[in-house]
Short mmCIF file of C-alpha atoms in Angstrom, two decimals:
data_model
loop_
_atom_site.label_atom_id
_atom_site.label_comp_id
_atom_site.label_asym_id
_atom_site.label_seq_id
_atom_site.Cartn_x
_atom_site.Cartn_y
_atom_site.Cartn_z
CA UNK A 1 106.77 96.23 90.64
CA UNK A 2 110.42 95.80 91.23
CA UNK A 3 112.19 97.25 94.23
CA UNK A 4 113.84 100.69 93.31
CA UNK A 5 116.25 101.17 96.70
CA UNK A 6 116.99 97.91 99.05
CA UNK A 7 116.27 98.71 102.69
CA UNK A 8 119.57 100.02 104.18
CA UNK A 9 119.01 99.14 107.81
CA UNK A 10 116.30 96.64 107.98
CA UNK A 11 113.94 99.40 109.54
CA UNK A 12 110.42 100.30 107.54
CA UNK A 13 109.88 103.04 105.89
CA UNK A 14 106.81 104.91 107.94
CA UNK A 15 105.04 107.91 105.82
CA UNK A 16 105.08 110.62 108.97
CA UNK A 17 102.47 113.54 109.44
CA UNK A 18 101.10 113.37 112.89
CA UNK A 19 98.12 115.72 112.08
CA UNK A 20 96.38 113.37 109.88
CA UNK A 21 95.78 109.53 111.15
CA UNK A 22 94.91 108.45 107.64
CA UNK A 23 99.19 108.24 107.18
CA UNK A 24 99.90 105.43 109.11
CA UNK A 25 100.72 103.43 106.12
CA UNK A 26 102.55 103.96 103.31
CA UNK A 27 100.82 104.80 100.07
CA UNK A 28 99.05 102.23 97.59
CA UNK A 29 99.78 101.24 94.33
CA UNK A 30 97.27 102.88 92.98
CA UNK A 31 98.14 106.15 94.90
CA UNK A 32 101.35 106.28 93.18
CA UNK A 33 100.58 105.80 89.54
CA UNK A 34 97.93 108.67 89.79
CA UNK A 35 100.22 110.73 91.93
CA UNK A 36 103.00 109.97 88.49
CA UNK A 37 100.25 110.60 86.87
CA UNK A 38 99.91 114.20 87.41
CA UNK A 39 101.08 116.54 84.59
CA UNK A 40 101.64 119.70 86.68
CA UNK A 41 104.40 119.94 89.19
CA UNK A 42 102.96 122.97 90.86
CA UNK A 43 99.70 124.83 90.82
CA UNK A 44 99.15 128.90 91.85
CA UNK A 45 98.99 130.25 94.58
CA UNK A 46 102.11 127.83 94.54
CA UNK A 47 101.72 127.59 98.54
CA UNK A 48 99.86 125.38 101.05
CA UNK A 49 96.43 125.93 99.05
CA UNK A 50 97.52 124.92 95.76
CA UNK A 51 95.38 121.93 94.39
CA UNK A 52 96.02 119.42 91.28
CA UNK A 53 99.64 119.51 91.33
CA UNK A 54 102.52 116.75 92.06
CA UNK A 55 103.76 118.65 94.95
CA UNK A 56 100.32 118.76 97.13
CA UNK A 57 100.12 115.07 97.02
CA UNK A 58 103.78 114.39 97.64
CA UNK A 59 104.23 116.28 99.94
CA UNK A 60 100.35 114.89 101.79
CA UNK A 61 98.42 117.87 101.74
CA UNK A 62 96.23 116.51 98.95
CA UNK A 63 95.38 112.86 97.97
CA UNK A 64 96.18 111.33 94.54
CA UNK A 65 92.64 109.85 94.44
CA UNK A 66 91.18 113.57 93.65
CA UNK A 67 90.90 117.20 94.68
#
């Protein structure tokens, strides 16, 4: 995999949601092809509930590995 954006201050990039411990790292490999993978950018009720959809897992309130 070939680096999209070089680092700009030497700092890491940290994945940040205090209210769930499992985001202490960032995302695998795997957890980002099936989060491309996704075919629907948005699900109904198009709000924290919705399920299946590119913009739950991006934004961590689903996982990519299933709903």
């Amino acid at each position: 995999m070939d680096v999209i954006c070089a680092p700009g201050d030497g700092e890491p990039i940290r994945r940040y949601n205090q209210a769930d411990p499992r985001f202490g790292t960032l995302p695998t490999l795997e957890d980002v092809r099936r989060t491309l993978a996704l075919t629907q950018y948005d699900t109904p009720p198009y709000n924290t509930f919705s399920a299946g959809s590119f913009r739950a897992v991006l934004e961590g309130r689903r996982g990519a590995e299933g709903w």
